[in-house]
């Protein structure tokens, strides 16, 4: 008789797209104790099952979609899931996380995660419900954007809005854009290091998981409820309450003041129009919270003024505002909202997309790229409609968009000359997050040494005292920055292995350890 493992279903769903086979596999408690779930479990599986010489687009590459021991629990932000695969740009392990509902619904359907291998002969999507999984024909979904795919699958299967979570790859993933991501729940994304292109190479258009009746038993429900309440109270106070009450959108203003806002492809650090992006009191908003989250973070927004008045979609996060506002020289928040939603629906990474567009605009300004090169587009700073046209060309690999679809490092090398020196990326080929890293040294360092193709640490909200460090340090001292990074690296990996939203846990790792123990009955110390 098997021993119950709290906080987990104890099952991994295996999908072989080559043969169209689906089966369940038991997860060993010893493995779960060592790797927890989410990112860490995905890395362990990738290490065991994929040869280092395998290319990202090879059918032998695998993709893991994983919840963790807090998945589906009554803890804010616990419906996150982690995607792990061999990434496109770095050709090494990559992980990316998305919020929404998917991670909780996957657990309720009876699985801690999904392991996808092989490549389908014809386009498929995966449908999971009540402990059952099936591959279904996806031809009718081809060419549809991520919002359209979500609506079409729910209509086909008869699910209302909140009774199913759907994540898909969009046209960008279909066309193997090398910074395509996985997007779903209308405004959530796991976008980094080309994982959407990996799924596109496997001809898997989407994964749909219903809100089944299953539940997750935890070891100590009362203790977990207590820890959850403390986490919420900390979340309410973090950064003066701004994150809980206003989400990340207002960070555009503070980032501009502190010099970490990316402006016009790093050609300046000044953006006096930042105040234009503080729009919640001007535009119409409606809450669209993630699973079990009481914050006012994720919103649906309707533009009420300016040239895009009447447009309705997901409120951009800070990085999307930064991407489609200052980074491309656009001062109109409504235009940034339109572009952020366009890119989400097309299915690629807003960060890399904006580094590309900003680079193109700087090249255009300096005469290194012309309208003729760009299929007739006048890529002047802040040109929202030209950008809108170009991002579609990228997603469908049309004209110059086909070159840009290879990613910024490759595109810059292709153009060559002076243009190559203006492209923003790491030497490995991945890209930084949405900041001016010339003044954000700790994130600069973390991006360059990260093993995952994106951040492995987050000092914005991290409590440093448990590490024996002073909470305040000189952010422009190479010695202090490297010391703090070295002693705290892996904090995001831990949170992404539980899997929980970083903002919801407010960087309090000891509390996360308590939540882990309450859910599983284990006895981890900080």
C-alpha angles and dihedrals in degrees: 000000000000122000116243115249109210121220092026142074089220090224136110120196112224120203122188107192093186092066100020089241125152127186142156126247127194119237117224117233091224090058092046092049090053099041103021098202138277115054099000094049090046092052091049091051093046091049092051098042110032123064113230090237094059114113120231092250096045114113086233090068112095136210123212123198107191141178121194143220092290094047112127093004122131090265123117112255095013096130092076119121133197126226117206127184142126103291129231103227102037095031086219135091116315133185132187132174136213132193127210123083107310100096094050094044090050090056092046088053089058105262137104090200151337126247113200122194138168127019128274120238090220130027114278141173126209119235119194125185137153095349093313127108132190139173113234134190113272102183092109089057096056114119092016119124122238095266091047091049091051092051094044095051093047090049092048093050097036101245127148122227101277098030094079139035117212126187120182140168102238125210090305092062092044089055094045096244100182095231097044117136141191113265132184152134086061104288108015124108146182095198113155132119098358102292089148089060089052090056089045090055087055092049092235107143101182149348117223122191124185126219094254127188096249121116136200119239115217127199098237114015095178093052092047091050089051094050090045091055091051090049090053092048090051090048090054091055100040114118090000092305092295096120095050096044102034108020118220099307095093090057088084088075096045092042090054091052093049095045098244097111112111107234126187095338094309093303088123139005096212123102112159090172091070090108088066088072096060091092110145093100091047103040127055114259135186127188117253101172128189121243114306093348120135096187126112090233109111113052142171109229137197120199109231103182142030130036093319097048110149096030111132129193146108117328107246121243118236093268092053091049089048091047099050097031121041098007091063095033094253114148097182114095092198090058091049090052091052093049094045091054092044092054093046090052093047087050111237141118113281092206097056091036091058095043085055095047093045090050091049090050093051090048090049092050091052094045094247090120123031135200087258091056089049098053094259098312120138100218099195120158112283096009100150098180094048088049090049090054093046096050088054090050089052093050092050095035093237121164114317087357087076090063092046091049088069090068134259099283092052094042092050092050089050093053091039130174120068090345091067093061092056097058116106115222141107123266088255089060101249122116136238125248122262102292141095096255094192086085100027098070099166092056090042089057095042092051093051098047098036116124094206105058092252138045122321094181138040118196094174093092104007118130103227099186096086087059092057091252133128111255091229120054136164103271090199098050110101090206096051094041094051091046094051092044092048094050097044105033114129096042091120090046089057094048090044090053094055084041109232138140111265093220093052092054092045093216095291103142097176089057090050089053089053090050091050092051093046091051097045106024090235123134108231118163124208 
